[in-house]
mmCIF file of C-alpha atoms in Angstrom:
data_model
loop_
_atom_site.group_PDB
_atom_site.id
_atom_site.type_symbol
_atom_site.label_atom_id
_atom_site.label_comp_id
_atom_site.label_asym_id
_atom_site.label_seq_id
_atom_site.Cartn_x
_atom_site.Cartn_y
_atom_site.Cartn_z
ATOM 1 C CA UNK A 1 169.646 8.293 43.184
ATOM 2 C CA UNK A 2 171.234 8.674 46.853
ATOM 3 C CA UNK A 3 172.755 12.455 47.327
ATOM 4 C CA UNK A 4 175.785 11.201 48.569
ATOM 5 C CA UNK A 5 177.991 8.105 47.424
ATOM 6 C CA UNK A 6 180.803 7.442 49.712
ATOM 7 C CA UNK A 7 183.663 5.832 48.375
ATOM 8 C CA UNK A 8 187.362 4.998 49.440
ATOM 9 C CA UNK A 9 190.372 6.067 47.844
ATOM 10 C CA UNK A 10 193.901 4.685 47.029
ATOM 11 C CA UNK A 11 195.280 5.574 50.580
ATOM 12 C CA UNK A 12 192.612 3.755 52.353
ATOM 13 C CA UNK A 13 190.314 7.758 52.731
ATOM 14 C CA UNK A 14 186.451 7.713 52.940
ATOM 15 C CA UNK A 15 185.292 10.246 49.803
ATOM 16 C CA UNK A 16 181.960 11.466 49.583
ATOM 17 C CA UNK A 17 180.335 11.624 46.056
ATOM 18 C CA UNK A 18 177.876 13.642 45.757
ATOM 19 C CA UNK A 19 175.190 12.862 42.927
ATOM 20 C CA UNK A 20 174.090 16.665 42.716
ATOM 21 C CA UNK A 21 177.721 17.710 42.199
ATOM 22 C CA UNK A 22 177.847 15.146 39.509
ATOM 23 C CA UNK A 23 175.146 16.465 37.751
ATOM 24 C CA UNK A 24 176.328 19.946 37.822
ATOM 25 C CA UNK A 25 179.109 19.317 36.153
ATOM 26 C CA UNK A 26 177.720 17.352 33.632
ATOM 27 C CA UNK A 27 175.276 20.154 33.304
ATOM 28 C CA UNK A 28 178.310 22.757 33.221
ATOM 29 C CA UNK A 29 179.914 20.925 29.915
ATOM 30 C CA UNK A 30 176.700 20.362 28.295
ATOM 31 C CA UNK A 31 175.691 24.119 28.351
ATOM 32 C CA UNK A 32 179.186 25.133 27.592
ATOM 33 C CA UNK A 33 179.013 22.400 24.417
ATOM 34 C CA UNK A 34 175.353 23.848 23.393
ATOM 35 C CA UNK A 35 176.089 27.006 22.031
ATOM 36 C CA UNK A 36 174.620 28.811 18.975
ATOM 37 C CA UNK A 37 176.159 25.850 16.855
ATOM 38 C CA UNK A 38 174.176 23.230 18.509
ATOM 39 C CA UNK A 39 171.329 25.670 19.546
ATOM 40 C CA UNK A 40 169.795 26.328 16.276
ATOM 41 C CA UNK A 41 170.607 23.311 14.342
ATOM 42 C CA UNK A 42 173.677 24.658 12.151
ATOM 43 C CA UNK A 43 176.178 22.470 14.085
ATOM 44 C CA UNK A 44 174.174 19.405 13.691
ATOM 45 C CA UNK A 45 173.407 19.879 10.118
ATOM 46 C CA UNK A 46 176.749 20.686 9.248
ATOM 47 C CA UNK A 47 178.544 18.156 11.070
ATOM 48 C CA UNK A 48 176.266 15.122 11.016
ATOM 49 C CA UNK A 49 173.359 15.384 9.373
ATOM 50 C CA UNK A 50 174.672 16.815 6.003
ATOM 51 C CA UNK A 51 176.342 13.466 5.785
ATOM 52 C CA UNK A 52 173.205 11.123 5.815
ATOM 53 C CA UNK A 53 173.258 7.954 7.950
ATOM 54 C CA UNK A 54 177.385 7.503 8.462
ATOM 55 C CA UNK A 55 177.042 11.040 9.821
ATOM 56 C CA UNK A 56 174.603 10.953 12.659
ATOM 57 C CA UNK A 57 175.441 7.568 13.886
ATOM 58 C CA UNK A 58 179.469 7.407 12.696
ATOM 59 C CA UNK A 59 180.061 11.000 13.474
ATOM 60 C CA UNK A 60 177.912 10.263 16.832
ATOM 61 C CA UNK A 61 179.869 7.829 17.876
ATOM 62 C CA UNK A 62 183.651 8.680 17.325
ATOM 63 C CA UNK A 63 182.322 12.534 19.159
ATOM 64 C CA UNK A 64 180.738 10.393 22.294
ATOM 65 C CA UNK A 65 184.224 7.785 22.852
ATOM 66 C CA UNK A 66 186.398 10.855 22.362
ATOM 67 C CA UNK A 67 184.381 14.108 24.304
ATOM 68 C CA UNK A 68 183.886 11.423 27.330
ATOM 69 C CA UNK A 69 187.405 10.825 27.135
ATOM 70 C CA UNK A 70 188.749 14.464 26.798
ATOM 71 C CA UNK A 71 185.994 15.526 29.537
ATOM 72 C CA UNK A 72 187.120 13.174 32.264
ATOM 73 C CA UNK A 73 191.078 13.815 30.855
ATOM 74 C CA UNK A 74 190.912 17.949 31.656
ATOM 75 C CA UNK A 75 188.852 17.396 34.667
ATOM 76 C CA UNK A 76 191.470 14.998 36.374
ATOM 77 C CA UNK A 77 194.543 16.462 34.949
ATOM 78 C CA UNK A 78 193.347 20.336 36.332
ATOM 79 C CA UNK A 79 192.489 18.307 39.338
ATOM 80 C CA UNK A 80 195.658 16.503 39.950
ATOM 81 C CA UNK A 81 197.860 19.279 39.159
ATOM 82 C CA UNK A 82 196.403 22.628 40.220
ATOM 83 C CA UNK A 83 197.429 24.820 37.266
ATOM 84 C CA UNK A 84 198.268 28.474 38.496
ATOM 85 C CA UNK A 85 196.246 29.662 35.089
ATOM 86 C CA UNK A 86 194.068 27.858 33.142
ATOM 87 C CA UNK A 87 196.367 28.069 30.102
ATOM 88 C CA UNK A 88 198.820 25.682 32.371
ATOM 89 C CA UNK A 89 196.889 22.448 30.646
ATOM 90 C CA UNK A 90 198.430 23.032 27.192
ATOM 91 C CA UNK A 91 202.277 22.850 28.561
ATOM 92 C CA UNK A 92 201.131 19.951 30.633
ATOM 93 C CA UNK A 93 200.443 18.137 27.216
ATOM 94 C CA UNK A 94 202.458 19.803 24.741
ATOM 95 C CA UNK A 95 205.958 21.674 26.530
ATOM 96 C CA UNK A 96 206.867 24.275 25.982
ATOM 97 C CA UNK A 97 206.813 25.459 22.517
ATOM 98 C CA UNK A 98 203.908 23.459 21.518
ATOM 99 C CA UNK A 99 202.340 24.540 24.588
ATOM 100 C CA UNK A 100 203.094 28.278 24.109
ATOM 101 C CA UNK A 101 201.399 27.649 20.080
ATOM 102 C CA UNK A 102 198.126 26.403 21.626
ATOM 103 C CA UNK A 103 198.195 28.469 24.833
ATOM 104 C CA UNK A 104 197.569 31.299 22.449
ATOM 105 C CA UNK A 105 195.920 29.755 19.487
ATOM 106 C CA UNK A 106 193.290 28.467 21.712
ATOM 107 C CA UNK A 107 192.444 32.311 22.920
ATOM 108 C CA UNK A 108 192.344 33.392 19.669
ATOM 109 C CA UNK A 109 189.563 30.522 18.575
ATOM 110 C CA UNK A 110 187.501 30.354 21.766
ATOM 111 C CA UNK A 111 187.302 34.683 21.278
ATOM 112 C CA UNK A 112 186.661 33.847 17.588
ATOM 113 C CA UNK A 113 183.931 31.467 18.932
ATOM 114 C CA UNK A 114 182.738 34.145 21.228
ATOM 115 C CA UNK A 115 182.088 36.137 18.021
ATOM 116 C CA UNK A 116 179.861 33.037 16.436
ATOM 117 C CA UNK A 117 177.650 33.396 19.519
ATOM 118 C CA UNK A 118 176.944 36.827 18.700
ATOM 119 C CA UNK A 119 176.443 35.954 15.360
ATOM 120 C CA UNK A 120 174.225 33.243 16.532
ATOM 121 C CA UNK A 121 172.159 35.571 19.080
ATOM 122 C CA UNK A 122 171.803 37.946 15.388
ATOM 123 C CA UNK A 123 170.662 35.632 13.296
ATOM 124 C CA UNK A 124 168.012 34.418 15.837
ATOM 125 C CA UNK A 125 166.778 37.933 16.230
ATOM 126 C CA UNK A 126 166.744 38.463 12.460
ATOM 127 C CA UNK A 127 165.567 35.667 11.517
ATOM 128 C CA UNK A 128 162.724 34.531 13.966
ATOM 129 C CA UNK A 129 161.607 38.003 15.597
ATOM 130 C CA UNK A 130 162.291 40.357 12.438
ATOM 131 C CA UNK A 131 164.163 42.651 14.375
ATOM 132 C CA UNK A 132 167.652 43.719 13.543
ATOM 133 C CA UNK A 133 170.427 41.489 14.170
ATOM 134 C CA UNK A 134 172.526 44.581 15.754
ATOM 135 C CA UNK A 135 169.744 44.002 18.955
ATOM 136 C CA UNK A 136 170.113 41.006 19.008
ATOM 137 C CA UNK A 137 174.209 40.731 19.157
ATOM 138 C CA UNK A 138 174.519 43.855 21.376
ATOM 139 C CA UNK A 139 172.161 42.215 24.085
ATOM 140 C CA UNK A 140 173.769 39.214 24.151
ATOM 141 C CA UNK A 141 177.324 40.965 24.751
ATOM 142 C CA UNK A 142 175.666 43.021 27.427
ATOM 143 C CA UNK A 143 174.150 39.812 29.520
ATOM 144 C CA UNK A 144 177.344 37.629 29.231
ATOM 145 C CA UNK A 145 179.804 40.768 30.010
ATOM 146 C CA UNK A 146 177.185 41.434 33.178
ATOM 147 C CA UNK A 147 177.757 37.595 34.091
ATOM 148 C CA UNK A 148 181.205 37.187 33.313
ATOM 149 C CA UNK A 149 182.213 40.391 35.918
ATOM 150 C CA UNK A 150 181.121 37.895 38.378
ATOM 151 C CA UNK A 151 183.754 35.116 37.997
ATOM 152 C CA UNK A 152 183.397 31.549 37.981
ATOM 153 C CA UNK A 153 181.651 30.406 40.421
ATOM 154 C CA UNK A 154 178.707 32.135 39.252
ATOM 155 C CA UNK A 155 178.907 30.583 35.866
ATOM 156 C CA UNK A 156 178.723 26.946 37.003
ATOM 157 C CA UNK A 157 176.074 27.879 39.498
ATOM 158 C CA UNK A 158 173.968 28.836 36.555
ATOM 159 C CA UNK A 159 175.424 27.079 32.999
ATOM 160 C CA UNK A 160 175.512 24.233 35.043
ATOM 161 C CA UNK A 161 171.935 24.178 35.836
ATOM 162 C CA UNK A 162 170.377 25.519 32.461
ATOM 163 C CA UNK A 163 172.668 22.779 30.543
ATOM 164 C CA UNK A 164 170.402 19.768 30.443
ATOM 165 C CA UNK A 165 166.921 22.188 30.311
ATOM 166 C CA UNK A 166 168.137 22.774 26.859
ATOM 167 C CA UNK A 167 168.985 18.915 26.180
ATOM 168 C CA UNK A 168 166.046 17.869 27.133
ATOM 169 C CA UNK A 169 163.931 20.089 25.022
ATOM 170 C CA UNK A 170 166.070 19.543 21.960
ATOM 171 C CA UNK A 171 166.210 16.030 22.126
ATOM 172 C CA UNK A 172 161.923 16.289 22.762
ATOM 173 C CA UNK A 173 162.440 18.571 19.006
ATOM 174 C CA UNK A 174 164.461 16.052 17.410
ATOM 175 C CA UNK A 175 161.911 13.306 18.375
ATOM 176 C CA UNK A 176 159.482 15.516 17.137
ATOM 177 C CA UNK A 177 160.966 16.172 14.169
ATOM 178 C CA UNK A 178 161.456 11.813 13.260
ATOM 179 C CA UNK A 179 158.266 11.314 14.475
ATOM 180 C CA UNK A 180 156.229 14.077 12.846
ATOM 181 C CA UNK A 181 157.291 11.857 8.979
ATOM 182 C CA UNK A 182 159.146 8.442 9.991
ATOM 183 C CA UNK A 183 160.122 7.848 6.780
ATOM 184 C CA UNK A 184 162.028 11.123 5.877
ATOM 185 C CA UNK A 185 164.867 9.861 7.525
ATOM 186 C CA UNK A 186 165.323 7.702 4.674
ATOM 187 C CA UNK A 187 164.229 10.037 2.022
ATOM 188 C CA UNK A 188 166.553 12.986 3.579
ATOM 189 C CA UNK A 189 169.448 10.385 2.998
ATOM 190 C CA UNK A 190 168.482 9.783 -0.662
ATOM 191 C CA UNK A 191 167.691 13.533 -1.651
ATOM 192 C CA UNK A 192 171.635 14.629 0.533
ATOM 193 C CA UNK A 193 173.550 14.005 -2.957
ATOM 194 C CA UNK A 194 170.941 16.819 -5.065
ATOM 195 C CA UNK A 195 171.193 19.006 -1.824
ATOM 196 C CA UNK A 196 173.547 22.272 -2.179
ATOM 197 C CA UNK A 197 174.343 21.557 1.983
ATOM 198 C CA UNK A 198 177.156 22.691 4.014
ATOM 199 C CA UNK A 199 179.241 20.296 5.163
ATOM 200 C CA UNK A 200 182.091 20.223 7.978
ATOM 201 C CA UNK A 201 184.561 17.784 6.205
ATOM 202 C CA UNK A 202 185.149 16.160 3.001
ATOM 203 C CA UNK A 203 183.396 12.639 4.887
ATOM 204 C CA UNK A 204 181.808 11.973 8.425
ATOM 205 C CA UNK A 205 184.968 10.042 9.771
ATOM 206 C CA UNK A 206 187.517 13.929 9.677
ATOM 207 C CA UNK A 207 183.997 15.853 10.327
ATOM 208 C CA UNK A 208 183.926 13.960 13.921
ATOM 209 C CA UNK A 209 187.739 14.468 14.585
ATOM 210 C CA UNK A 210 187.404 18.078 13.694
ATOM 211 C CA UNK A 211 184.469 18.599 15.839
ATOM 212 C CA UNK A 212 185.821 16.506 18.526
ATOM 213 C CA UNK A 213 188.857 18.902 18.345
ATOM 214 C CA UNK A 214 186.984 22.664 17.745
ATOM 215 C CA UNK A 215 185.339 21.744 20.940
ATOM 216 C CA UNK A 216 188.435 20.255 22.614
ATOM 217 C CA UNK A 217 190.094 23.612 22.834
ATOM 218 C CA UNK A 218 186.721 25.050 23.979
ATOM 219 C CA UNK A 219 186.810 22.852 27.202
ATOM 220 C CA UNK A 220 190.613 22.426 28.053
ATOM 221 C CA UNK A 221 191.076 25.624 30.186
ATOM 222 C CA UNK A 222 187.501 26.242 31.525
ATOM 223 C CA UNK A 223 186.993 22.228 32.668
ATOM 224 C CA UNK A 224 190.693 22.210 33.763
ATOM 225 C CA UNK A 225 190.545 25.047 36.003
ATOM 226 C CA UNK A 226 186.963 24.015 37.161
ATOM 227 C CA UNK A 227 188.634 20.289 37.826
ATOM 228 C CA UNK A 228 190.565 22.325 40.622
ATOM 229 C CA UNK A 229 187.018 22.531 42.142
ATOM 230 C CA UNK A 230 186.086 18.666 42.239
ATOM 231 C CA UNK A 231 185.934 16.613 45.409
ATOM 232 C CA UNK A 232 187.647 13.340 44.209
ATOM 233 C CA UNK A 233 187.958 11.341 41.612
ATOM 234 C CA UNK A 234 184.839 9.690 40.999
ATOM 235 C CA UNK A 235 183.323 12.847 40.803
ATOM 236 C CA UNK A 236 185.157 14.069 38.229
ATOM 237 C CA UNK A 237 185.127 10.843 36.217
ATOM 238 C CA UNK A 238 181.220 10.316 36.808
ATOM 239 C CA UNK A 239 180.909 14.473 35.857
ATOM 240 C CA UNK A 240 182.876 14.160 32.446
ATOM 241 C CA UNK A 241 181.082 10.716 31.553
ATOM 242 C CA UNK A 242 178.099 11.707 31.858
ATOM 243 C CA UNK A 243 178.806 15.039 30.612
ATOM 244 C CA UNK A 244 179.944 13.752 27.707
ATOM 245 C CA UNK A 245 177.358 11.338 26.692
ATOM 246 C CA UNK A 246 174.749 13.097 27.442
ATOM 247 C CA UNK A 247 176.021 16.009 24.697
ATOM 248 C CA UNK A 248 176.904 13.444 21.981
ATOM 249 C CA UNK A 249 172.941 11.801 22.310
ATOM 250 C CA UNK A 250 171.650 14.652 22.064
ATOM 251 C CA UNK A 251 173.791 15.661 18.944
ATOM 252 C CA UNK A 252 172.614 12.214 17.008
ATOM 253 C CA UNK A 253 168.915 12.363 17.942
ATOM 254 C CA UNK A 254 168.966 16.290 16.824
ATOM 255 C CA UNK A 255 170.424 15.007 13.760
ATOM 256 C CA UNK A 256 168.294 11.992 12.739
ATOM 257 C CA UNK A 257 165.505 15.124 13.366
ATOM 258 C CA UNK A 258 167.576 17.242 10.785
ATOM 259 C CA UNK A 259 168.316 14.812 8.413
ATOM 260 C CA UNK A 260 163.945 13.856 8.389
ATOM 261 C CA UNK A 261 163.416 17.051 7.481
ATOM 262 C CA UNK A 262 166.061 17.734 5.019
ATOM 263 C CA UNK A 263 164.040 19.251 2.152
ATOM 264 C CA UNK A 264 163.230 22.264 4.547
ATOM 265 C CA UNK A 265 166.300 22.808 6.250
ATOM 266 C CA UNK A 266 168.675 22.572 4.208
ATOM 267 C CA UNK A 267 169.513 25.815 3.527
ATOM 268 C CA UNK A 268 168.309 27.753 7.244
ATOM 269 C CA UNK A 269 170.238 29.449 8.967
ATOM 270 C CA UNK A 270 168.194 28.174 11.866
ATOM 271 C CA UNK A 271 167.296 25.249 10.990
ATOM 272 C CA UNK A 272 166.086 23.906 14.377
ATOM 273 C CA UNK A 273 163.521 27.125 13.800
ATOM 274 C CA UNK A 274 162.167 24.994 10.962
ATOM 275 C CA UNK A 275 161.116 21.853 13.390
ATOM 276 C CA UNK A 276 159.654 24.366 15.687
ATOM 277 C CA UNK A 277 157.711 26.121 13.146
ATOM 278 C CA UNK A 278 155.799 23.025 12.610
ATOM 279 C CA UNK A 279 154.386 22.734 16.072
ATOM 280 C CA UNK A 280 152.847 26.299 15.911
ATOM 281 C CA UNK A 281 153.802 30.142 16.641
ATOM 282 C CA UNK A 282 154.033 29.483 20.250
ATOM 283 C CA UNK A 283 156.435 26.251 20.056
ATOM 284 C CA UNK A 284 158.538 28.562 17.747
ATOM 285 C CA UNK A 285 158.683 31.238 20.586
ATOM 286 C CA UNK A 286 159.565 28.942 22.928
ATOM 287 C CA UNK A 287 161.794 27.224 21.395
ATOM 288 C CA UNK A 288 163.639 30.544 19.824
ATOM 289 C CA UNK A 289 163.712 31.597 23.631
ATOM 290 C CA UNK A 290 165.798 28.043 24.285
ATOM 291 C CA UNK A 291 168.271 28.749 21.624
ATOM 292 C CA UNK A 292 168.803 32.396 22.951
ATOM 293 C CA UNK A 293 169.832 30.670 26.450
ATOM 294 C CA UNK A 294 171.797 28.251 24.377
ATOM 295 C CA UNK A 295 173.981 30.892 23.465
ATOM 296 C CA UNK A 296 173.689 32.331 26.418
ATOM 297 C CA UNK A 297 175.589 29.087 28.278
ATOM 298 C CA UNK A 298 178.193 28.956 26.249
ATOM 299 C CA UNK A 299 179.273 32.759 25.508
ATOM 300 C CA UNK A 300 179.952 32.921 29.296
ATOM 301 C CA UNK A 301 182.759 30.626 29.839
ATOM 302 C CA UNK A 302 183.826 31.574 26.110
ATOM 303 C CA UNK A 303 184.770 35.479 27.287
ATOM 304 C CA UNK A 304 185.449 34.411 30.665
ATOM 305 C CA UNK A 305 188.299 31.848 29.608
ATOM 306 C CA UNK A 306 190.052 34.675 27.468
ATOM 307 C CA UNK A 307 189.913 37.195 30.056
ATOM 308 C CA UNK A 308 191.254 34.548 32.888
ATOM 309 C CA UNK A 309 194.041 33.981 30.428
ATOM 310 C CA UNK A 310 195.646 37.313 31.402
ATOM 311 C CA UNK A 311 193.969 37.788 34.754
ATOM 312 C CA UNK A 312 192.643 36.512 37.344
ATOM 313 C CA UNK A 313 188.637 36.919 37.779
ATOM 314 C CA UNK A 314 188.530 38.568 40.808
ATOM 315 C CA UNK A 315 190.864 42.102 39.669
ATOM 316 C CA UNK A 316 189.457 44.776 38.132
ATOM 317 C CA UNK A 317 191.430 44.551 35.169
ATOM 318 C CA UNK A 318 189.942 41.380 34.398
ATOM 319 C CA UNK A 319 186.610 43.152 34.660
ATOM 320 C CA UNK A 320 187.570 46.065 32.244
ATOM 321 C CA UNK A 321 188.980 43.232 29.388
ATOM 322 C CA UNK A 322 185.523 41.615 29.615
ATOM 323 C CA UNK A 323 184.314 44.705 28.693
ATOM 324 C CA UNK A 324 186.699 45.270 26.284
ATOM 325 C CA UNK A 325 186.163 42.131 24.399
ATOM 326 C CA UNK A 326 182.646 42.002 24.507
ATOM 327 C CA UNK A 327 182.556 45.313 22.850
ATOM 328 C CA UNK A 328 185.596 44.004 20.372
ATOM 329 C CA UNK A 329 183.348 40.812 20.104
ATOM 330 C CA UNK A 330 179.950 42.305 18.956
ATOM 331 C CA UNK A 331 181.587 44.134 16.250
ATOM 332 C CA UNK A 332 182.948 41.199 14.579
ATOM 333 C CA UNK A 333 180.461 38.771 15.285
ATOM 334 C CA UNK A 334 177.875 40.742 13.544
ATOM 335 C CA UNK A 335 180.200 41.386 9.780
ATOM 336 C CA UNK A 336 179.627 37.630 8.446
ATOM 337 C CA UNK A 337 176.338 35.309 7.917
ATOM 338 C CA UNK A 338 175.991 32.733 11.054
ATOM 339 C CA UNK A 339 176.344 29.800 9.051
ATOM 340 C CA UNK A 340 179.499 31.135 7.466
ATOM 341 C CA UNK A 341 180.855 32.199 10.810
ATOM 342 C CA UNK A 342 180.317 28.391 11.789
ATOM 343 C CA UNK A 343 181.752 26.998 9.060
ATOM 344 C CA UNK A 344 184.714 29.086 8.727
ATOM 345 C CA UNK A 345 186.112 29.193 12.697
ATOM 346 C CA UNK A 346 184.844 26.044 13.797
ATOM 347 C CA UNK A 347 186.232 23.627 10.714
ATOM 348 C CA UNK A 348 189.711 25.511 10.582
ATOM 349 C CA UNK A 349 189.819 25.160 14.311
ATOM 350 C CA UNK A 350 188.538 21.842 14.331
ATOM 351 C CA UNK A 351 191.782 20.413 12.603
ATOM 352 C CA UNK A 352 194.336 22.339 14.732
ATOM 353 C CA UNK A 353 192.394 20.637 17.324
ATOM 354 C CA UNK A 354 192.942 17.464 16.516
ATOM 355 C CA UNK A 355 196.866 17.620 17.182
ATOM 356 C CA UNK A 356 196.051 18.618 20.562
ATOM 357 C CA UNK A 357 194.055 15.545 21.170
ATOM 358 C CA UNK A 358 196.651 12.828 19.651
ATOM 359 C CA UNK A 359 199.142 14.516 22.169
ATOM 360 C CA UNK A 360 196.841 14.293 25.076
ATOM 361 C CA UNK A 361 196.141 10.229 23.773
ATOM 362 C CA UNK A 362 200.170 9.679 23.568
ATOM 363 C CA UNK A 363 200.402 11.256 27.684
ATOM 364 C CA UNK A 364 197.472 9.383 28.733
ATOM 365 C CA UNK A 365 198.787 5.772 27.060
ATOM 366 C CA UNK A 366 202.540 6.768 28.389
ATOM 367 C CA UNK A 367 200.741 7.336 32.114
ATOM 368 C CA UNK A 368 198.569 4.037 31.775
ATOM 369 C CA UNK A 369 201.638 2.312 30.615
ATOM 370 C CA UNK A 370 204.131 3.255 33.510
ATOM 371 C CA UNK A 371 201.587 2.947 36.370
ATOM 372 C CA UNK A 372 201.383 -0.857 35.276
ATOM 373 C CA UNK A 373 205.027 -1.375 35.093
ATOM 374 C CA UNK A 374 205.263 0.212 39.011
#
């Protein structure tokens, strides 16, 4: 692939596209999508997986059409218009009142979700290392705060990179996990209906939607306010496309590895623990190590977009509310089970979500719509 792509634009402009910027925004939304949820398998399970065939390849496809779509939307839109705060994208799609209702209900949920990472970084430590899950949620608070005090810059610089590292390997553990018995894919299907599993949604078709929207209102203000960072056009588009199917591959093939192995991880909290386990003591480590950084990704732009919401990431008070949360963060993350915490924010979320996403649809046909008519 040539570094640079040059291009012209609608007034007649050379634009340089630059394949490595591409990537690195792709790379940016896939680590900020791979969080704890993803990380360790309780996403997958609960939102595909737990719902047989329809789930990984119905559920798969409805979340790949629709994250592209959103992806490319907030990385134009925060190009094109240059939002003063981050927040700005929600009264771009919803007014005023609508966009005062999400401006703050999205804060609360992506904090909330902050609080599932270091429930997620917990469970890891309890469950994998035998330690206590207080280590492992307190360290996790105390690397993301560190990284966070640096603004944003530094986060893309280094989610961006460590994004499709994780893919990669947990698309390798999914394959592992449909190779290692070919035929449990179809026997994990049969045994779903005797199986006591968790599930997102009452069927796969609302389970997409509402994961589709949970992570909606995770990217609207970070990829917005990063879109004011994009070159032109194509990069953005190419960024969020890839981005965006990238994320939702790796989501089915994790899942057709989940749904193999059904009778074991069923009932994990990490269930992606289980695959590893397989493979030997070291895999395990390694792989328990790729969660952790998982986590890792996606906490950062998690705190960061709450504390940008107030202020910007260069003033010290910005730096003293990271701290603040982080703090307030740890002590809730670590009251509830992990696979309760991602059940319970992300699925309630998920729906409130949704409305956000048939009012971005609605702007988007209305936009379409009048540029054909001038």
């Amino acid at each position: 692939m040539a570094d640079n792509i040059t291009t012209t634009n609608n007034l007649g402009t050379a634009e340089k596209t630059s394949a490595l910027r591409v990537i690195t925004y792709a790379g940016a939304i896939i680590a900020f999508l791979i969080g704890s949820g993803f990380a360790t398998g309780q996403e997958i399970l609960q939102y595909y997986a737990s719902y047989g065939f329809w789930g990984v390849f119905g559920t798969g496809s409805l979340v790949l059409i629709l994250i592209s779509y959103v992806a490319v939307e907030f990385f134009l839109t925060g190009r094109r218009e240059q939002f003063e705060k981050p927040s700005g994208v929600f009264y771009h799609y919803c007014r005023k009142y609508l966009g005062t209702f999400f401006d703050y209900f999205s804060i609360l949920f992506v904090f909330l979700s902050f609080t599932v990472m270091i429930a997620g970084a917990g469970a890891v430590f309890e469950e994998y290392y035998g330690l206590s899950k207080f280590i492992g949620g307190i360290a996790l608070a105390v690397v993301v705060g560190l990284t966070v005090w640096f603004g944003l810059t530094s986060l893309v610089d280094i989610i961006g990179k460590i994004g499709p590292i994780i893919v990669v390997v947990a698309i390798a553990l999914g394959i592992y996990g449909i190779m290692r018995d070919p035929e449990g894919i179809s026997t994990g299907n049969a045994i779903l209906p005797t199986l006591d599993v968790t599930q997102a949604s009452s069927n796969w078709f609302l389970s997409g939607l509402s994961y589709v929207g949970f992570c909606m209102l995770w990217l609207a203000a970070f990829l917005s306010a990063l879109g004011k960072t994009v070159k032109n056009r194509r990069e953005a588009t190419a960024g969020g496309l890839v981005g965006g199917i990238a994320f939702s591959v790796a989501c089915m093939v994790v899942g057709l590895g989940l749904l193999a192995n059904m009778e074991q991880v069923f009932d994990a909290e990490i269930p992606m623990l289980v695959l590893a386990s397989n493979l030997g003591p070291w895999v395990g480590a390694l792989i328990s190590v790729m969660i952790l950084a998982g986590i890792y990704t996606t906490a950062i732009p998690l705190l960061w977009t709450v504390s940008a919401r107030f202020f910007d990431d260069k003033t010290a008070k910005f730096k003293y509310l990271t701290v603040g949360l982080a703090v307030l963060g740890t002590i809730i993350g670590l009251v509830l089970p992990f696979s309760q915490m991602v059940n319970i924010v992300y699925v309630i979320n998920g729906y409130v979500g949704i409305v956000l996403l048939a009012l971005m649809l609605i702007r988007t046909i209305r936009h379409l719509a009048t540029r054909k008519k001038s």
